[in-house]
mmCIF file of C-alpha atoms in Angstrom:
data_model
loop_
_atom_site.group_PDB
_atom_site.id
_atom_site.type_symbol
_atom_site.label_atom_id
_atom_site.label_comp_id
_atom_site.label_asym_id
_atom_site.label_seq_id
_atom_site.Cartn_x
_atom_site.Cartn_y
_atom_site.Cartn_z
ATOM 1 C CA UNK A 17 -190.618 -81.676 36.743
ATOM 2 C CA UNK A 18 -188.778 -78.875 35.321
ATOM 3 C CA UNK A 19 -188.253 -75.730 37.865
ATOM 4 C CA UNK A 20 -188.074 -72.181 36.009
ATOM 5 C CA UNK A 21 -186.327 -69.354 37.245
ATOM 6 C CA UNK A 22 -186.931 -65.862 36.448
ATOM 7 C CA UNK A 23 -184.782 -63.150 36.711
ATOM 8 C CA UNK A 24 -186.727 -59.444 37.671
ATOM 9 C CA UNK A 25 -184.721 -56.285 36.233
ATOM 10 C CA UNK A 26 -183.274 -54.002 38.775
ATOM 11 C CA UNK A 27 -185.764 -51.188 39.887
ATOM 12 C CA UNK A 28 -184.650 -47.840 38.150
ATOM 13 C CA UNK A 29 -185.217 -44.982 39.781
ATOM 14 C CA UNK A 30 -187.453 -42.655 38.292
ATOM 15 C CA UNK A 31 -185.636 -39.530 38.604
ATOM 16 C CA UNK A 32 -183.249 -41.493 36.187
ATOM 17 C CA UNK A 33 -185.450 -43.456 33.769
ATOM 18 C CA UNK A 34 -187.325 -40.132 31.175
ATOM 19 C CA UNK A 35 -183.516 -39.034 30.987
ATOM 20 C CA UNK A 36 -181.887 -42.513 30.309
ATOM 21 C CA UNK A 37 -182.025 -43.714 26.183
ATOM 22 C CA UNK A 38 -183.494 -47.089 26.812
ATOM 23 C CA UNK A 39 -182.257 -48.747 23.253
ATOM 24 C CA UNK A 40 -178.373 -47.624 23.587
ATOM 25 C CA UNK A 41 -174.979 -48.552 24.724
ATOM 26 C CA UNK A 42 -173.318 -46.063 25.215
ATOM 27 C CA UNK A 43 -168.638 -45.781 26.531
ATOM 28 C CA UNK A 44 -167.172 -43.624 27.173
ATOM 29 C CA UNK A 45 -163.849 -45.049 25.077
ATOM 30 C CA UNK A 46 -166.479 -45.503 21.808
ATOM 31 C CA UNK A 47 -168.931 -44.266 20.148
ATOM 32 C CA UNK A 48 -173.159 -44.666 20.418
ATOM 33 C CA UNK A 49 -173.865 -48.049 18.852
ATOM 34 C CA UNK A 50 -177.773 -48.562 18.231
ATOM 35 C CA UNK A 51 -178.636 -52.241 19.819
ATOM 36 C CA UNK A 52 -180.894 -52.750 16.960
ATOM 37 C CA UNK A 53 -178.077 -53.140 14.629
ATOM 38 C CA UNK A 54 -175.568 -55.286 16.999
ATOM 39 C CA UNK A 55 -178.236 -57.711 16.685
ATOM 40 C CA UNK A 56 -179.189 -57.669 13.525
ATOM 41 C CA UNK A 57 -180.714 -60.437 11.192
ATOM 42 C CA UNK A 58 -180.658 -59.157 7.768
ATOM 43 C CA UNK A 59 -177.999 -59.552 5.485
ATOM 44 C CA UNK A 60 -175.735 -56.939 4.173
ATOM 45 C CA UNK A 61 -173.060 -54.552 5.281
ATOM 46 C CA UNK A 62 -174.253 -51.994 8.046
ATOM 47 C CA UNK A 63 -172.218 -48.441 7.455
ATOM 48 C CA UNK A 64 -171.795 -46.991 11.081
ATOM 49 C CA UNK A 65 -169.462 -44.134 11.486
ATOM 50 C CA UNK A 66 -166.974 -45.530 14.438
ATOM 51 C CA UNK A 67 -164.631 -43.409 16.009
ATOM 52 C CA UNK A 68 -161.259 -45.349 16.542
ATOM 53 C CA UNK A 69 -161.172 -47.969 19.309
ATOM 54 C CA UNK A 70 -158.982 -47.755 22.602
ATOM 55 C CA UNK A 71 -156.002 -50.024 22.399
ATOM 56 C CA UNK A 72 -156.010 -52.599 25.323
ATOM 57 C CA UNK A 73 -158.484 -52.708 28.426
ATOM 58 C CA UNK A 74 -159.171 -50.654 31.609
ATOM 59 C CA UNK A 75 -158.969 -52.592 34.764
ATOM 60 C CA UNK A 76 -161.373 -53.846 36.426
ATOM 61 C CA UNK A 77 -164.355 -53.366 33.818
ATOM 62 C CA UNK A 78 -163.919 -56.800 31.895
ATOM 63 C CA UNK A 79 -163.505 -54.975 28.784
ATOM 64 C CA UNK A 80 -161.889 -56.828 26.138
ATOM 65 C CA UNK A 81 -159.111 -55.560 24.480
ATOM 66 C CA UNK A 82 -159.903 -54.093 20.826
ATOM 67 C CA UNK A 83 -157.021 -52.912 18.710
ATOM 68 C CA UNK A 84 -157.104 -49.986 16.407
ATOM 69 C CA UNK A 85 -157.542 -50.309 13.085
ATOM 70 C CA UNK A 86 -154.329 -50.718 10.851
ATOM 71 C CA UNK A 87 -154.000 -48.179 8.319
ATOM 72 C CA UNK A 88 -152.611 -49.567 4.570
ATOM 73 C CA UNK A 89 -149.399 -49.491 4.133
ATOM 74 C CA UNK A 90 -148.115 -46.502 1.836
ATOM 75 C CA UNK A 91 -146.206 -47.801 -1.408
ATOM 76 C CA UNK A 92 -143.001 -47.337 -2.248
ATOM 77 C CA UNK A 93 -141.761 -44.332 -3.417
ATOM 78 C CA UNK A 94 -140.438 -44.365 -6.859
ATOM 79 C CA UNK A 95 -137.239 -43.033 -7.545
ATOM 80 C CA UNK A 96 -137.475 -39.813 -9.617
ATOM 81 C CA UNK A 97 -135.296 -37.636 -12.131
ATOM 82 C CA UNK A 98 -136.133 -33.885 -13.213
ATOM 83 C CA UNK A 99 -138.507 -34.346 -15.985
ATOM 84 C CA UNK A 100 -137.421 -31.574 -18.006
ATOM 85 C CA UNK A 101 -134.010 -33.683 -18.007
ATOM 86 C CA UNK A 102 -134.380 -35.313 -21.090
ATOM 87 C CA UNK A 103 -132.122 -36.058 -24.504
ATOM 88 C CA UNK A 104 -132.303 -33.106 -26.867
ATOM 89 C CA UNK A 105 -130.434 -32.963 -29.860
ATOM 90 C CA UNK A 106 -127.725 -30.251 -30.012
ATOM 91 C CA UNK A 107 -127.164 -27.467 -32.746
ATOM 92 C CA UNK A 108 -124.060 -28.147 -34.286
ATOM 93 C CA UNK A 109 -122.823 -27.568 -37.486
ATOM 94 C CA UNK A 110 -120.952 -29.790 -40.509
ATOM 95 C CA UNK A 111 -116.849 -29.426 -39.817
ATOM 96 C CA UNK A 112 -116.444 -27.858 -43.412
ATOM 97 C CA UNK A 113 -118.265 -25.096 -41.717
ATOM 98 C CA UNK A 114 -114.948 -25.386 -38.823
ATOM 99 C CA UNK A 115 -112.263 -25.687 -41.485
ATOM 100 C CA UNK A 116 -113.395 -22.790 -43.375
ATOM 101 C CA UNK A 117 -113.613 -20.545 -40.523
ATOM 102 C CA UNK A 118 -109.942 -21.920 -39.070
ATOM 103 C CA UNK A 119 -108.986 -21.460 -42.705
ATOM 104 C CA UNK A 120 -109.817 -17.815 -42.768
ATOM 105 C CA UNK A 121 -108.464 -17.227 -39.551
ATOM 106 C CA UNK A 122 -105.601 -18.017 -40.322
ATOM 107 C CA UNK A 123 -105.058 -15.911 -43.486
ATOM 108 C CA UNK A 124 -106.328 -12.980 -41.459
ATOM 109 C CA UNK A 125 -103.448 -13.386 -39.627
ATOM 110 C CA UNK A 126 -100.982 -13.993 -41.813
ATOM 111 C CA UNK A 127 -102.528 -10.680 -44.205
ATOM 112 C CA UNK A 128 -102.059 -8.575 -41.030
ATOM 113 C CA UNK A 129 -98.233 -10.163 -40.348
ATOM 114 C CA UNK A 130 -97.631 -8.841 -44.027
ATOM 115 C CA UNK A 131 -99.651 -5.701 -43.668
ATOM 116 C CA UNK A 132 -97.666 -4.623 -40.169
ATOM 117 C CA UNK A 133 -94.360 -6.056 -42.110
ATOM 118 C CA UNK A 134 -93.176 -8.420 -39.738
ATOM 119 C CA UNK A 135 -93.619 -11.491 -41.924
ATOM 120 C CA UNK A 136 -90.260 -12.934 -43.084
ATOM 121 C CA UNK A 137 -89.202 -12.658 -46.360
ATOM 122 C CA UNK A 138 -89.349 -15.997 -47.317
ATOM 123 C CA UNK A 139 -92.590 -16.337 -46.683
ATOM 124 C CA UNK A 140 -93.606 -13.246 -48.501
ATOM 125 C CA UNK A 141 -91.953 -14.578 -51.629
ATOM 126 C CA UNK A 142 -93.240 -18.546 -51.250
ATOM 127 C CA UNK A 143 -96.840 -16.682 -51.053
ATOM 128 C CA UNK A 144 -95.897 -14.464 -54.180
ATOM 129 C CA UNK A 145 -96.917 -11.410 -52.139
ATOM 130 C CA UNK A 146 -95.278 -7.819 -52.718
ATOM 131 C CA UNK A 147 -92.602 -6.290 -50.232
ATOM 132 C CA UNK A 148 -94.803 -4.487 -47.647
ATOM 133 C CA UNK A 149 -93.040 -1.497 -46.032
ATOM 134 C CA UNK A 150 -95.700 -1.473 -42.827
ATOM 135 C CA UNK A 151 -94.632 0.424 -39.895
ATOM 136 C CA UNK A 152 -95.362 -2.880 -37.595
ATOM 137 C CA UNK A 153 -97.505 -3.453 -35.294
ATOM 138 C CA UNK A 154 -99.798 -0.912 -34.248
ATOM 139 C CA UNK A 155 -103.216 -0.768 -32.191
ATOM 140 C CA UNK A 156 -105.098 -1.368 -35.305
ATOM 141 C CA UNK A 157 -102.692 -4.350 -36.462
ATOM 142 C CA UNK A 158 -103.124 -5.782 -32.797
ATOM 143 C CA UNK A 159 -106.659 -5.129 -33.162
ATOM 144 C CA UNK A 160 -107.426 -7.679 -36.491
ATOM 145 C CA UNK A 161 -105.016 -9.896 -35.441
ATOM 146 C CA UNK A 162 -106.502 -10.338 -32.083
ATOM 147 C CA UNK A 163 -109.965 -11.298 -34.338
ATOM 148 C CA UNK A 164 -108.164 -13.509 -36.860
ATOM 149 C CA UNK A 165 -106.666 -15.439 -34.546
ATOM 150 C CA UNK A 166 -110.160 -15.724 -32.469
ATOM 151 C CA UNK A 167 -111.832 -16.965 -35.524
ATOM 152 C CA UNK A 168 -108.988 -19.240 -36.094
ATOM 153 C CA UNK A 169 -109.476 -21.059 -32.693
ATOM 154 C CA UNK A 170 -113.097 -20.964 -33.033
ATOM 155 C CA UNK A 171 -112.846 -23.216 -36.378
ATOM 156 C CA UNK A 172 -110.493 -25.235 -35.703
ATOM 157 C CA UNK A 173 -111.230 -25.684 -31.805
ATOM 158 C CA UNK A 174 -114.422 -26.787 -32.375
ATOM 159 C CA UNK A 175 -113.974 -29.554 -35.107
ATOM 160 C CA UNK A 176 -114.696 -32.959 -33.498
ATOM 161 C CA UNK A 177 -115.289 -36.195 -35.199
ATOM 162 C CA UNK A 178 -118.202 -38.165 -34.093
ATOM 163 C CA UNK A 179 -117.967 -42.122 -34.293
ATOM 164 C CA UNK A 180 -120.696 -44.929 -34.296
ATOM 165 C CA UNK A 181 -121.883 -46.190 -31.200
ATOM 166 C CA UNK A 182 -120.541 -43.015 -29.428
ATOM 167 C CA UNK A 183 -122.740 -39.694 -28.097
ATOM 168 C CA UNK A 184 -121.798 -36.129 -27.397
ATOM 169 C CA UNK A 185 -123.603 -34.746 -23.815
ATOM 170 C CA UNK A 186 -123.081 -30.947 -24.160
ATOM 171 C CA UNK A 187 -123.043 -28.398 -21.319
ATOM 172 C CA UNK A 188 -122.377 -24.749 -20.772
ATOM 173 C CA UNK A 189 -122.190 -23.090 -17.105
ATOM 174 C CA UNK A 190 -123.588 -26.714 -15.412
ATOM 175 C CA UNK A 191 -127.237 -26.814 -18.127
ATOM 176 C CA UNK A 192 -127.499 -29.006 -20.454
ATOM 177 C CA UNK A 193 -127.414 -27.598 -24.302
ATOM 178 C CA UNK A 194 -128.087 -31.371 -26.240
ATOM 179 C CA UNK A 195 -126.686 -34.623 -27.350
ATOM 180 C CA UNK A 196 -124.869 -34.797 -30.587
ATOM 181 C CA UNK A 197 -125.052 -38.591 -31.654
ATOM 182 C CA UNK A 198 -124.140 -37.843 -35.339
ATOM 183 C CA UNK A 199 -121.216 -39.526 -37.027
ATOM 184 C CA UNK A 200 -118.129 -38.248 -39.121
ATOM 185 C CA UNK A 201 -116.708 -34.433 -38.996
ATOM 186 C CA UNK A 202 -119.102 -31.723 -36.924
ATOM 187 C CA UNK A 203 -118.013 -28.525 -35.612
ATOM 188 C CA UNK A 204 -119.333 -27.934 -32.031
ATOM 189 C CA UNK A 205 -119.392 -24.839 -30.162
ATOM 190 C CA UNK A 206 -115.761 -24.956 -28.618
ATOM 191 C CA UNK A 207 -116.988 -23.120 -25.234
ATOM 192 C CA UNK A 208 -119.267 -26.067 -24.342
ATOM 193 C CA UNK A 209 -118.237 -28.833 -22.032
ATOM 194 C CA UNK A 210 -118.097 -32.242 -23.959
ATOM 195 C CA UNK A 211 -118.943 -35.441 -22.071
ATOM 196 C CA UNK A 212 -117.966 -39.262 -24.240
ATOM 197 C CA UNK A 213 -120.757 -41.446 -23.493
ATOM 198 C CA UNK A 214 -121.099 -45.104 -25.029
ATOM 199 C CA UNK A 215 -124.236 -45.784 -26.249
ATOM 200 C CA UNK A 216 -123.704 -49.371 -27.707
ATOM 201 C CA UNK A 217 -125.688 -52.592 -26.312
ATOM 202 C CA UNK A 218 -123.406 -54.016 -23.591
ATOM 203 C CA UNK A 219 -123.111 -56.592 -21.965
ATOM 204 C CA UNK A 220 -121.462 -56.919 -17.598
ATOM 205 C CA UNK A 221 -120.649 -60.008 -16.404
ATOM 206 C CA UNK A 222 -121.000 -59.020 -12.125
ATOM 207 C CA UNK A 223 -118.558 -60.707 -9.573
ATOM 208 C CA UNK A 224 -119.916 -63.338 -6.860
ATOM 209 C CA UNK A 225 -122.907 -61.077 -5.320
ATOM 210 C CA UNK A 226 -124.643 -62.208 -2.023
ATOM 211 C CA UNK A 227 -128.236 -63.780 -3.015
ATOM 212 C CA UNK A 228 -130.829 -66.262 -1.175
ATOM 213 C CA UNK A 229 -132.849 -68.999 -2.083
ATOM 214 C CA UNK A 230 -136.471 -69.929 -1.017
ATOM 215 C CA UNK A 231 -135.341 -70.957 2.402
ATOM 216 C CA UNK A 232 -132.539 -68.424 3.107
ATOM 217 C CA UNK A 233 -129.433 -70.086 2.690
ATOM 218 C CA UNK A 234 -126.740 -67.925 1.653
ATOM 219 C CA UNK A 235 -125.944 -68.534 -2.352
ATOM 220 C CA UNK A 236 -123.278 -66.158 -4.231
ATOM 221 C CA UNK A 237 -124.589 -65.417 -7.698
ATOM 222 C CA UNK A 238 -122.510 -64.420 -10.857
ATOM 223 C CA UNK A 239 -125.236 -62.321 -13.055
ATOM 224 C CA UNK A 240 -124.823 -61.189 -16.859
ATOM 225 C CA UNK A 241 -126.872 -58.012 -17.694
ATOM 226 C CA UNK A 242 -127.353 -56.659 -21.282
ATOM 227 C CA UNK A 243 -128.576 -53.042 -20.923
ATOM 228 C CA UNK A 244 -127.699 -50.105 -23.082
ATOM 229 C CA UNK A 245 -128.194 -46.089 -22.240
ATOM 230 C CA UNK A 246 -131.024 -45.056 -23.716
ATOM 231 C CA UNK A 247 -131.228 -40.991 -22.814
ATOM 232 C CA UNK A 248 -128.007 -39.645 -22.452
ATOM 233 C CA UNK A 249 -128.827 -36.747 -20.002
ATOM 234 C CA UNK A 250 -130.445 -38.874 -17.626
ATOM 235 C CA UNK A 251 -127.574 -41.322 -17.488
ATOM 236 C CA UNK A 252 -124.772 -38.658 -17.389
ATOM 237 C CA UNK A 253 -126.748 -35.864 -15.760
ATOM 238 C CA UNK A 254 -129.126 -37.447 -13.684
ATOM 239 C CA UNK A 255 -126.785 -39.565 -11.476
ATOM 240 C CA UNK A 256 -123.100 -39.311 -10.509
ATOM 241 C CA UNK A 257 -122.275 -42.963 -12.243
ATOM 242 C CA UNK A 258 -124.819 -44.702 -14.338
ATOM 243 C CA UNK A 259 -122.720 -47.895 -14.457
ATOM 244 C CA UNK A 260 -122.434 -47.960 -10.510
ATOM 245 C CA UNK A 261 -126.357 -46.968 -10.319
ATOM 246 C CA UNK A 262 -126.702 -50.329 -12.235
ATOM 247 C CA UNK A 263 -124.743 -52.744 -10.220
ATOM 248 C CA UNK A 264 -126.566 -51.441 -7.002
ATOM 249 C CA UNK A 265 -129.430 -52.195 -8.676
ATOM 250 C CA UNK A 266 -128.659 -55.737 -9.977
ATOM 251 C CA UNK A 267 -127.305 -56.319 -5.990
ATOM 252 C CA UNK A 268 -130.701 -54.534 -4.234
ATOM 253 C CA UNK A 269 -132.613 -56.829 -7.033
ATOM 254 C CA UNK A 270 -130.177 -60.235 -5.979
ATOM 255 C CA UNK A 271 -131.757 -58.840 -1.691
ATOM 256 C CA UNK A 272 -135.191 -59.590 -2.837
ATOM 257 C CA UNK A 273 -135.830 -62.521 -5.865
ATOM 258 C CA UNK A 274 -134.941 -65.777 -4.248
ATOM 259 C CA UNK A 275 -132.116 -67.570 -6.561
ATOM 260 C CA UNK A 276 -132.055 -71.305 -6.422
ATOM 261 C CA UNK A 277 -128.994 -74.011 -7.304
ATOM 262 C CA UNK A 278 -129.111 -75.238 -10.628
ATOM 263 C CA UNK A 279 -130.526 -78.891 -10.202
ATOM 264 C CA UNK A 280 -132.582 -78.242 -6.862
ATOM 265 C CA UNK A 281 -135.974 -79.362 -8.494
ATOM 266 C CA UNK A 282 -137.646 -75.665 -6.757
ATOM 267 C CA UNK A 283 -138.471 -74.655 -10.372
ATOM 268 C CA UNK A 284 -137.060 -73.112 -13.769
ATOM 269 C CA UNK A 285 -134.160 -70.824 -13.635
ATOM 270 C CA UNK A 286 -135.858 -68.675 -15.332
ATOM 271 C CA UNK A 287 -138.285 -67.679 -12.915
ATOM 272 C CA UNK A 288 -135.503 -65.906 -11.245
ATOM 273 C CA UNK A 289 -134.446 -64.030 -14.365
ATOM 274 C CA UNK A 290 -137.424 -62.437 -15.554
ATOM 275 C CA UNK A 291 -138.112 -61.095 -11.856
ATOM 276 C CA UNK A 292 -134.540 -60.074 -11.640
ATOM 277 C CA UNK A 293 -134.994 -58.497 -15.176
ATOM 278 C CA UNK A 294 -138.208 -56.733 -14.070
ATOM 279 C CA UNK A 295 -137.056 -55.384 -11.285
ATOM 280 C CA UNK A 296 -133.630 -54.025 -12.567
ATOM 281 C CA UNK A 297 -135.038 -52.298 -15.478
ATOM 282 C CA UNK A 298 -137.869 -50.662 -13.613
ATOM 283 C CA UNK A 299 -135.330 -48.925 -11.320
ATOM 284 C CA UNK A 300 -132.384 -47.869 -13.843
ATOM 285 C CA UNK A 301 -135.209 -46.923 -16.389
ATOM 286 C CA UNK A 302 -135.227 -43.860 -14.492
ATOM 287 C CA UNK A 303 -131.635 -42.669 -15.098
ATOM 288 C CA UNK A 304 -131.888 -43.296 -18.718
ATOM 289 C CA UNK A 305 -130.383 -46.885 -18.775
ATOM 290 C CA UNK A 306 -132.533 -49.943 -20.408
ATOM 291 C CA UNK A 307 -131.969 -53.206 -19.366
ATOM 292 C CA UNK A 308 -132.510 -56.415 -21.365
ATOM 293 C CA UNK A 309 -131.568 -59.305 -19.712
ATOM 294 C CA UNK A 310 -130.357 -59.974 -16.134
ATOM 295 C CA UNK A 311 -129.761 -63.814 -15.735
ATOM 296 C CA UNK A 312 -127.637 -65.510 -13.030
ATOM 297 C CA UNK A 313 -125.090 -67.193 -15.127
ATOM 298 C CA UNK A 314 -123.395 -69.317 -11.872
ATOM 299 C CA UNK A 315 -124.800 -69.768 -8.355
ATOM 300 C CA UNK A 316 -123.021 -71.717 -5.571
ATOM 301 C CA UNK A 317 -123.335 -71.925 -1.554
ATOM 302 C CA UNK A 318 -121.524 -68.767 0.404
ATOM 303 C CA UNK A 319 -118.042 -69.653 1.696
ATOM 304 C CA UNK A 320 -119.640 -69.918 5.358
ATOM 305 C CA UNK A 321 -122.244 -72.519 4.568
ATOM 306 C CA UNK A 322 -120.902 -74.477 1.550
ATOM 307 C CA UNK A 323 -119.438 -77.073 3.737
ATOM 308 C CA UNK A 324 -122.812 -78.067 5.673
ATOM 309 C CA UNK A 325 -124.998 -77.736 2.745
ATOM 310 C CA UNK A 326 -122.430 -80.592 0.636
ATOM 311 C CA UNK A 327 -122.932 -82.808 3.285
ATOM 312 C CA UNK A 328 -126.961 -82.351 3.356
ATOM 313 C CA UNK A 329 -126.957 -82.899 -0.378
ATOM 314 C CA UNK A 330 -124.823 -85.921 -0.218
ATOM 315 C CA UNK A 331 -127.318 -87.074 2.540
ATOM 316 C CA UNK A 332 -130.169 -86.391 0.732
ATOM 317 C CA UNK A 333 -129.166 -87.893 -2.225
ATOM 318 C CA UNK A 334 -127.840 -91.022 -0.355
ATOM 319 C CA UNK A 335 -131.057 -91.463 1.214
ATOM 320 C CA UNK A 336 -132.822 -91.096 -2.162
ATOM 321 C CA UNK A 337 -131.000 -93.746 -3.279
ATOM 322 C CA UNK A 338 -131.231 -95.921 -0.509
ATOM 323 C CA UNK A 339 -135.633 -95.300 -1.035
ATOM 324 C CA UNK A 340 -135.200 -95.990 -4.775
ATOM 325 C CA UNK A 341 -133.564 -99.409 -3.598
ATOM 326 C CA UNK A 342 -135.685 -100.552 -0.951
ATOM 327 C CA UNK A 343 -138.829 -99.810 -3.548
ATOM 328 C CA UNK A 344 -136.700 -101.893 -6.170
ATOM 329 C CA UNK A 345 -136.369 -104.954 -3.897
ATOM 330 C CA UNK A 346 -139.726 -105.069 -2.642
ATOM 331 C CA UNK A 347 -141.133 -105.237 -5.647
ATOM 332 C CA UNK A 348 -138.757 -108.234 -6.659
ATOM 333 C CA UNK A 349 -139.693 -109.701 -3.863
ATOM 334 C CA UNK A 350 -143.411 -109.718 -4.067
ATOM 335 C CA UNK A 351 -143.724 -110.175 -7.745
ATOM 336 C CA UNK A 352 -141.405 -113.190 -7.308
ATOM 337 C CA UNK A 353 -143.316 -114.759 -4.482
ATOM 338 C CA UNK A 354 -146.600 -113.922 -6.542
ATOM 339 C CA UNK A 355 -145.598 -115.949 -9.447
ATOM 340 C CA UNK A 356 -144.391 -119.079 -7.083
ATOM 341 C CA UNK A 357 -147.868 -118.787 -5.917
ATOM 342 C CA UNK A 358 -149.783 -118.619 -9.155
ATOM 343 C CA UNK A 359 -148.083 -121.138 -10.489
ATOM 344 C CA UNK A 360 -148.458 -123.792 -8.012
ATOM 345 C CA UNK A 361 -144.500 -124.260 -7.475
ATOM 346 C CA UNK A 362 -145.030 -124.091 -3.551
ATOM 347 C CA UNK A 363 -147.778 -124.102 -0.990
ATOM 348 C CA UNK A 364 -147.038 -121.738 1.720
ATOM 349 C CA UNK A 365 -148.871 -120.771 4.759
ATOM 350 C CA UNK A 366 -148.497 -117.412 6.555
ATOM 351 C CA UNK A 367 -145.356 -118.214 8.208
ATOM 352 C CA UNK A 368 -143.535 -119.556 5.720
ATOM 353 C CA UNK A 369 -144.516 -116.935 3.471
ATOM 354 C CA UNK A 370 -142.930 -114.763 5.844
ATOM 355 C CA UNK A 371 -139.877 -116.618 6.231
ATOM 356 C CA UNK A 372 -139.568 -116.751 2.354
ATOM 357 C CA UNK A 373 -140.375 -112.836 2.196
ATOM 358 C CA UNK A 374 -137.687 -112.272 4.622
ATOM 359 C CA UNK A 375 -135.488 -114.139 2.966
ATOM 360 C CA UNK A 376 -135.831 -112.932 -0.608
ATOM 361 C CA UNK A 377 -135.349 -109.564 0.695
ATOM 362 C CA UNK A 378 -131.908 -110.173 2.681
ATOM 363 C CA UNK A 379 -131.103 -111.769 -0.883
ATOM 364 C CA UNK A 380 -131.990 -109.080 -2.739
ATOM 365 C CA UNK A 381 -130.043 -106.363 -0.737
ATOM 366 C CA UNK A 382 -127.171 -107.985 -0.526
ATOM 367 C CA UNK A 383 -127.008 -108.038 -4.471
ATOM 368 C CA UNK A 384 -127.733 -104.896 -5.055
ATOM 369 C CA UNK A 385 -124.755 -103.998 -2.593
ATOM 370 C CA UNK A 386 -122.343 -106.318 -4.473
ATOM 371 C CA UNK A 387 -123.521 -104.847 -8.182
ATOM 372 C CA UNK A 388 -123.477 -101.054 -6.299
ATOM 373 C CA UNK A 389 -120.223 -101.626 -5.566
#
């Protein structure tokens, strides 16, 4: 006989029910929540607007806690370089342009020598010029040889010789005025600052750099990087040392790719490569420099842990061994007791099966010890 017990509501008072919403829950830490929709039956997503949740619970309500919702994380910020900073090439001109000017510069000044009548005799005659009787050097005389001589250092100030493999990053005042990567004799404006940079494909073998495995051991890693600098103003403009902006980068990448021993068995070695590669020339692309090829070229244990990691490799590959033999005996040891068996050499029950098992095996070992040794 089953008993049934029902429970009767609690009387509201009527001065409270016409002002009450009958189908709502309603905190004050949250928003209105229809109760139609908390229990709902039919599939699909529900969009309520939700204001955010408290975080924790007030005492004494038995409220569970709720936690406000995480925002995403923002991404990284990529590094950036003025855009407008890019390789132009420069206006220069070919050096016969230089020599002639120098050239003509420098007879200037030797015609006004002779026309003011200070140039020495001999060097009248060896130039098979006439005797000038000038009255020296005068304002007008200082005046032409003042230009002469300007033109003169103009020409031959601004010769330079541009070689293969080699670029020229003009500037004037702190901007940028071009890159000259021509080759052979050039005349460049002699006012402009010239800056040598190398743009040949190079190679950097790094010193020991700290690195990690999968597990975190400390590892020292020697890298080689082939890179080259591919815009000029970026790399010699853009950042105070392009070949220090590299090696931070090849270190910052060595914090974050996990580098394993050679021989660990955790997977090619070039797994760490290409992600070291990736991420190096992603963040030096920036500053003009392209990257080829990072690959660690010799990994070993850090100074502090190299001692404690030999002796867990030696273990571990002492107790490999030690498996590899113990698999090696037992199946001696069964496939000879098998063939005994089949062949109807001997009759054993179950304990002298086990006596000749045990046997066998103490055999066994103690050959493989003697031929181990």
């Amino acid at each position: 006989m089953s008993t049934t017990t029902s429970h009767t509501p609690e009387h509201i008072p009527e001065s409270e029910g016409p002002h009450r919403p009958a189908r709502l829950i309603q905190n004050e830490a949250t928003t209105e929540i229809p109760v139609n929709l908390l229990f709902r039956d039919e599939p699909g997503p529900v969009s309520v607007s939700l204001k955010p949740a408290v975080v924790g619970r007030r005492q004494g309500t038995g409220e569970q806690p709720r936690f406000r919702r995480q925002l995403p994380s923002e991404p990284r910020p990529a590094a950036e370089v003025d855009p407008a900073l890019t390789e132009r090439p420069a206006r220069v001109l070919p050096g016969a342009a230089g020599v002639l000017a120098g050239a003509c510069g420098v007879a200037g000044c030797l015609a006004t020598w002779w026309w003011a009548g200070v140039l020495p005799p001999l060097v009248v005659q060896a130039l098979g010029l006439p005797l000038s009787a000038g009255a020296g050097l005068g304002p007008v005389q200082w005046g032409a040889y003042a230009g002469t001589g300007a033109l003169a250092l103009f020409g031959f100030g601004g010769l330079a010789r541009g070689r293969t493999g080699w670029a020229w990053v003009l500037g004037l005042f702190g901007s940028y005025r071009g890159t000259v990567r021509r080759t052979g004799l050039m005349w460049v404006n002699p006012l402009l600052l010239r800056r040598r940079v190398d743009v040949r494909l190079r190679h950097w073998r790094s010193e020991p750099m700290p690195a990690a495995d999968a597990s975190g051991v400390a590892l020292r890693a020697v890298v080689l990087v082939v890179w080259r600098v591919r815009d000029t103003a970026r790399a010699t403009l853009g950042v105070e040392d392009h070949e220090t902006y590299l090696r931070e980068c090849v270190e910052a990448g060595l914090a974050r790719v996990p580098v394993e021993m050679p021989g660990s068995g955790r997977g090619p070695a070039e797994t760490a490569g290409d992600a070291l590669t990736r991420l190096v020339a992603a963040d030096a692309a920036v500053v003009g420099v392209e990257v080829f090829s990072v690959q660690p070229v010799r990994v070993e244990y850090a100074p502090e842990v190299a001692s404690a990691m030999h002796r867990r490799r030696i273990a571990a590959l002492d107790a490999q061994h030690r498996s590899s033999v113990l698999t090696s005996v037992v199946d001696s040891v069964e496939d000879t007791v098998t063939r005994l068996a089949m062949r109807g050499l001997v009759e054993l029950d179950d304990y002298e099966r086990k006596a000749l098992v045990k046997d066998l095996t103490v055999a066994f070992c103690a050959g493989r010890g003697e031929s181990g040794r």
